[in-house]
JSON list of C-alpha atoms in Angstrom, two decimals:
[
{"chain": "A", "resi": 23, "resn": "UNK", "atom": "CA", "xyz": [9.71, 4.51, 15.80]},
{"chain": "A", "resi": 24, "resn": "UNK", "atom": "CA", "xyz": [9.72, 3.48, 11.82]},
{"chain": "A", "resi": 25, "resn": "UNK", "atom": "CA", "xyz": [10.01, 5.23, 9.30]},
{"chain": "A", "resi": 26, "resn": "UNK", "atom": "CA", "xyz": [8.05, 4.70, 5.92]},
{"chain": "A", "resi": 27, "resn": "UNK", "atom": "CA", "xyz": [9.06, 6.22, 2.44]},
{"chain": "A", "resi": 28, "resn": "UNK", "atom": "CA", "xyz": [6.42, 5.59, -0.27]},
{"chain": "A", "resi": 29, "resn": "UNK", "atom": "CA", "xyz": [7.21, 6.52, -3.85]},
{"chain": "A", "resi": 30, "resn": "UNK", "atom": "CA", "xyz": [5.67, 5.65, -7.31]},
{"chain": "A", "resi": 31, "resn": "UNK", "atom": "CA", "xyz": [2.12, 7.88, -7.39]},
{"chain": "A", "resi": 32, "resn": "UNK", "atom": "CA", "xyz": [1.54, 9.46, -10.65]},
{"chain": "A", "resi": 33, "resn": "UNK", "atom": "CA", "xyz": [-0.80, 10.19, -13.70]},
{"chain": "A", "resi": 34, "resn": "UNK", "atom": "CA", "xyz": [-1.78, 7.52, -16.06]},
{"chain": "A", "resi": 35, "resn": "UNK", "atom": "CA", "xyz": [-4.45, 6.54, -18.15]},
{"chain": "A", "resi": 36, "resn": "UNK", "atom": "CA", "xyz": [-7.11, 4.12, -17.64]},
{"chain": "A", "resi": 37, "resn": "UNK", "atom": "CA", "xyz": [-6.12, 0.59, -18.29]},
{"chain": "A", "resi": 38, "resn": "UNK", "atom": "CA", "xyz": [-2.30, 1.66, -17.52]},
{"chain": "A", "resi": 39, "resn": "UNK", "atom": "CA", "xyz": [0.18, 0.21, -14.42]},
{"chain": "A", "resi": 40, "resn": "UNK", "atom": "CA", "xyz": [1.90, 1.83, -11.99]},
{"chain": "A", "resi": 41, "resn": "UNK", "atom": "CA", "xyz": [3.80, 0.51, -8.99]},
{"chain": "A", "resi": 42, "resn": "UNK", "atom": "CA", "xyz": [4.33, 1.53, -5.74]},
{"chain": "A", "resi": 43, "resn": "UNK", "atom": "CA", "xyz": [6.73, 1.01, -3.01]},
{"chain": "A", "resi": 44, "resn": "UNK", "atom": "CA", "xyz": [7.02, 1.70, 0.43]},
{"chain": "A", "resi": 45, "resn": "UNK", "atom": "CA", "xyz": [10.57, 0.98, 2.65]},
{"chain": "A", "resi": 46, "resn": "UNK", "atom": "CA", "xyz": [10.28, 0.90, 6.34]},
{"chain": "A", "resi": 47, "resn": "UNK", "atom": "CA", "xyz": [13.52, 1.73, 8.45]},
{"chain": "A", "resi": 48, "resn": "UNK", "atom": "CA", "xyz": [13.96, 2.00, 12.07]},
{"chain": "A", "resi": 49, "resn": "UNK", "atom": "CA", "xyz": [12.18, -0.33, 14.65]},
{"chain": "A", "resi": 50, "resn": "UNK", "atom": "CA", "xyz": [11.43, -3.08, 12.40]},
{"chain": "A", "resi": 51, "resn": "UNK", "atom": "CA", "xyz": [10.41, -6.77, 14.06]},
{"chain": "A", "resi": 52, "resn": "UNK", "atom": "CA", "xyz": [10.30, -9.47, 12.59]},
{"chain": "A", "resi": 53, "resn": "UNK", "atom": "CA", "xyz": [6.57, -10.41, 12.58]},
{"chain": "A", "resi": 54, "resn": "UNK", "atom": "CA", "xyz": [4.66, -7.57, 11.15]},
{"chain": "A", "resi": 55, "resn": "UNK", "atom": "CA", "xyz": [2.18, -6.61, 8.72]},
{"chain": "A", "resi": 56, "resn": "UNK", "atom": "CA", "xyz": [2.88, -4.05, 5.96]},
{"chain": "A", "resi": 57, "resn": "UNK", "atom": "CA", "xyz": [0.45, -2.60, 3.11]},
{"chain": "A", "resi": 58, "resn": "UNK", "atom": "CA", "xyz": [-1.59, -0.14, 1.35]},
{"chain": "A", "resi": 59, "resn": "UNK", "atom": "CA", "xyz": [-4.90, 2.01, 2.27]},
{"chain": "A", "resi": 60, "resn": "UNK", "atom": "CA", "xyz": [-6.04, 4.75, 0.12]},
{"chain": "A", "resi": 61, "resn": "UNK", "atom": "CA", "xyz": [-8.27, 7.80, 0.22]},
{"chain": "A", "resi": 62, "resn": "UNK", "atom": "CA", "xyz": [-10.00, 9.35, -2.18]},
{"chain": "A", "resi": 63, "resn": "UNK", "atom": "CA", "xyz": [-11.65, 13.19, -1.71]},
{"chain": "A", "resi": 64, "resn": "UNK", "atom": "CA", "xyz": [-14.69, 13.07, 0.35]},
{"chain": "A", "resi": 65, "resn": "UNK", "atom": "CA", "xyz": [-14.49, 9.12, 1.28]},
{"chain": "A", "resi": 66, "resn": "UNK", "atom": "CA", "xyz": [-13.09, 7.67, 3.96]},
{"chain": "A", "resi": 67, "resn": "UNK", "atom": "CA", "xyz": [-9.40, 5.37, 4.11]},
{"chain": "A", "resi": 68, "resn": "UNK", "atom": "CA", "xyz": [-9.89, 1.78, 2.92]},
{"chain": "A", "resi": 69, "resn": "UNK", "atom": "CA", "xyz": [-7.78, -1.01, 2.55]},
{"chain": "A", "resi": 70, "resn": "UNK", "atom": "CA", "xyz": [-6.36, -2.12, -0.67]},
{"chain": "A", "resi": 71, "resn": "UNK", "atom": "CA", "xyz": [-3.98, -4.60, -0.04]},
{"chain": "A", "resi": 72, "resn": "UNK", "atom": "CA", "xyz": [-2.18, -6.44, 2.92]},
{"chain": "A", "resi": 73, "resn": "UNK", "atom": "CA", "xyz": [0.86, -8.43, 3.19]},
{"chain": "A", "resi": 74, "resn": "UNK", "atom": "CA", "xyz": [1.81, -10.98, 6.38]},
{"chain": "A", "resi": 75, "resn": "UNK", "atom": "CA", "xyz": [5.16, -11.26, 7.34]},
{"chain": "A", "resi": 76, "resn": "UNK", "atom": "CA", "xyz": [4.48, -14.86, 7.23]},
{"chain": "A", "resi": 77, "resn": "UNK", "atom": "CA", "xyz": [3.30, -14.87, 3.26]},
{"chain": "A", "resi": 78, "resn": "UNK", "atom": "CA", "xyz": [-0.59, -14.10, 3.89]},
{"chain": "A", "resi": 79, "resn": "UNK", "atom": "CA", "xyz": [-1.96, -11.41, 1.89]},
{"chain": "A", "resi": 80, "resn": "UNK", "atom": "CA", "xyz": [-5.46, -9.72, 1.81]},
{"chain": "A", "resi": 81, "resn": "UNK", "atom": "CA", "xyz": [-7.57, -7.76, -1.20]},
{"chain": "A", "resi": 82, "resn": "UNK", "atom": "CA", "xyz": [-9.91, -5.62, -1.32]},
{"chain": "A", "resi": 83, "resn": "UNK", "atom": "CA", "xyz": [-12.72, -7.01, -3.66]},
{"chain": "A", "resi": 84, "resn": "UNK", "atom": "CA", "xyz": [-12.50, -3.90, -5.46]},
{"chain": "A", "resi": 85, "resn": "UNK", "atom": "CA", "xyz": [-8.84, -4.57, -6.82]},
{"chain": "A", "resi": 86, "resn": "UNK", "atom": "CA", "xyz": [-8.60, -8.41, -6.69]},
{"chain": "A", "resi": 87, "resn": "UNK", "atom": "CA", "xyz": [-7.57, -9.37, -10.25]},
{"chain": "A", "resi": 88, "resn": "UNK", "atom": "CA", "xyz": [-5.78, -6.05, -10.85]},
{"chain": "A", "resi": 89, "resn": "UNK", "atom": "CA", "xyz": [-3.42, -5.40, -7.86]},
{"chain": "A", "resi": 90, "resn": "UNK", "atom": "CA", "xyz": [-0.75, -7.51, -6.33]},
{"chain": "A", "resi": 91, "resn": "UNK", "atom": "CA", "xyz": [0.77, -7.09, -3.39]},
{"chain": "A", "resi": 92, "resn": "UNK", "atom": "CA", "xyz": [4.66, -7.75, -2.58]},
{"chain": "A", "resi": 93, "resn": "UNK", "atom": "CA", "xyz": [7.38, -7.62, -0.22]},
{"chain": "A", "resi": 94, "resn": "UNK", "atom": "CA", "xyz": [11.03, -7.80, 0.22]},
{"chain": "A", "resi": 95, "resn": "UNK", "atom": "CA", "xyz": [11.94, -8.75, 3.99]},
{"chain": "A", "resi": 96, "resn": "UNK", "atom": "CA", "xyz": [15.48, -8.17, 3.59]},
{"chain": "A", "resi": 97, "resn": "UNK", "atom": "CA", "xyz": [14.70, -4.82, 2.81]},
{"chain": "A", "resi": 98, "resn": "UNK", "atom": "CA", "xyz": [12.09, -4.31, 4.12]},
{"chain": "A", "resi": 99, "resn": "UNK", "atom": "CA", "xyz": [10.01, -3.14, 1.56]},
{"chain": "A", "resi": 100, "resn": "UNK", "atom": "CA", "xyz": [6.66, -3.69, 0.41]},
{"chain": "A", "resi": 101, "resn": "UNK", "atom": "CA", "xyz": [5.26, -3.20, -2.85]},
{"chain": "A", "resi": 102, "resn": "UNK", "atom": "CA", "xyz": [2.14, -3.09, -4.76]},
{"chain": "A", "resi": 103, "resn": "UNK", "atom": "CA", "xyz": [2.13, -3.33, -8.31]},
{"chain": "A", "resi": 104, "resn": "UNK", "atom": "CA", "xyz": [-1.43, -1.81, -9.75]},
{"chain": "A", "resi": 105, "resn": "UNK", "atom": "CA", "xyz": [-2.51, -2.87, -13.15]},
{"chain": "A", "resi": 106, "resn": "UNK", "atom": "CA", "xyz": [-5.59, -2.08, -15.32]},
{"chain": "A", "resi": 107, "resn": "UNK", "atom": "CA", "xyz": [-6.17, 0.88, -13.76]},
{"chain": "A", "resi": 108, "resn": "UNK", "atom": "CA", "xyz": [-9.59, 2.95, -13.45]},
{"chain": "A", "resi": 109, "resn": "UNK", "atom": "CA", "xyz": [-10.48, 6.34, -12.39]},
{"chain": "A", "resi": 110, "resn": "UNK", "atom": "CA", "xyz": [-11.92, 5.14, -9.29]},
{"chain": "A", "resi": 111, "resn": "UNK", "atom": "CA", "xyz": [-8.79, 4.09, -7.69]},
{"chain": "A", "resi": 112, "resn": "UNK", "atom": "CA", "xyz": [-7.57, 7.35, -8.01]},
{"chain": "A", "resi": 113, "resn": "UNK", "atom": "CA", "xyz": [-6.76, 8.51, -4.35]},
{"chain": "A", "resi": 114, "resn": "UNK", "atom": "CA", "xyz": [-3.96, 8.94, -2.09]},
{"chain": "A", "resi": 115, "resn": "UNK", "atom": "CA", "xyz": [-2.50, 5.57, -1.05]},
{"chain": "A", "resi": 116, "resn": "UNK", "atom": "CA", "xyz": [-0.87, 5.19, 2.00]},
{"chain": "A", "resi": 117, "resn": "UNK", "atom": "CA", "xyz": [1.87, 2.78, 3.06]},
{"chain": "A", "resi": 118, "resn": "UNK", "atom": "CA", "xyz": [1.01, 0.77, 6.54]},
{"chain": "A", "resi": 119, "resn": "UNK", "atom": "CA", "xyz": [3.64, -0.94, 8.85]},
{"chain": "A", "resi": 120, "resn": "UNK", "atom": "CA", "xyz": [2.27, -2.70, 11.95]},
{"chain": "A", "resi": 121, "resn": "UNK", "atom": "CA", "xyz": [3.86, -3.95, 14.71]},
{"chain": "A", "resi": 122, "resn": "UNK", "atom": "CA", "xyz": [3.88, -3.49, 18.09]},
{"chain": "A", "resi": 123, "resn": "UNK", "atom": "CA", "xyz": [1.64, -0.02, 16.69]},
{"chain": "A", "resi": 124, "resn": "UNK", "atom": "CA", "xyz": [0.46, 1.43, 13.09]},
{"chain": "A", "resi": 125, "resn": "UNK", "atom": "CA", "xyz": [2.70, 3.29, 11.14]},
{"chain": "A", "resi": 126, "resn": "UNK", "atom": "CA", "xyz": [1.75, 5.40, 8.01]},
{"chain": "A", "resi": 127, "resn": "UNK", "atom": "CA", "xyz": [3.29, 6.59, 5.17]},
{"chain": "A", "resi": 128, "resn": "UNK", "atom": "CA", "xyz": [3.11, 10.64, 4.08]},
{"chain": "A", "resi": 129, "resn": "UNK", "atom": "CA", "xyz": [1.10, 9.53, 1.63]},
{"chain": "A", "resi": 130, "resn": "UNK", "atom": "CA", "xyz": [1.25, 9.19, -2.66]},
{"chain": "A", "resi": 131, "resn": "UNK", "atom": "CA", "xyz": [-1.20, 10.72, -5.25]},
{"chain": "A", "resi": 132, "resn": "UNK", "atom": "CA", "xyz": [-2.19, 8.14, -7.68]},
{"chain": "A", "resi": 133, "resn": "UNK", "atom": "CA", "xyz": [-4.24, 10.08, -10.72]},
{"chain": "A", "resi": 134, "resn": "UNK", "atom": "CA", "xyz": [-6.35, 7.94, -13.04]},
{"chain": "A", "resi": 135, "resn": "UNK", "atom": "CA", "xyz": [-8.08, 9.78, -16.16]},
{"chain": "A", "resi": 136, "resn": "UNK", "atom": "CA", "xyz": [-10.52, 8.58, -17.95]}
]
């Protein structure tokens, strides 16, 4: 199994930064993917961001420009910094570790106002 702890949701304005982070413990290999989905009421999950053990990284066209995606392999940890924000990315985010399955993350409220 693995084990995901996100933290860093919140409430900020529009046009502010937050940044979140998600560490992964347990089962870890080596080669793995790790990243962020969100959800916002009534939609389904989509994917934000995406980060390749082996450096790749993938946007969603929604947040290119604005998010950026990071990770630490030595701790296992990815992060996803999240600037310029608008009140449509508010959502839940989720944290994603795959490996030999998907892993998820409880989960993170990011608030946006307007």
């Amino acid at each position: 199994q693995v084990q995901l702890v996100e933290s860093g949701g919140g409430l900020v304005q529009a046009g502010g930064s937050l940044r979140l982070s998600c560490a992964a413990s347990g089962r870890i290999f080596s080669i793995n993917v790790m990243g962020w989905y969100r959800q916002a009421p009534g939609k389904q999950r989509e994917l934000v961001a995406i980060s390749h053990s082996d450096g790749d990284t993938n946007y969603a066209d929604s947040v290119k420009g604005r998010f950026t995606i990071s990770r630490d392999n030595a701790k296992n940890t990815v992060y996803l910094q999240m600037n310029s924000l608008k009140p449509e990315d508010t959502a839940v985010y989720y944290c994603l570790f795959r490996s030999w399955s998907d892993f998820w993350g409880q989960g993170t409220q990011v608030t946006v106002s307007s």
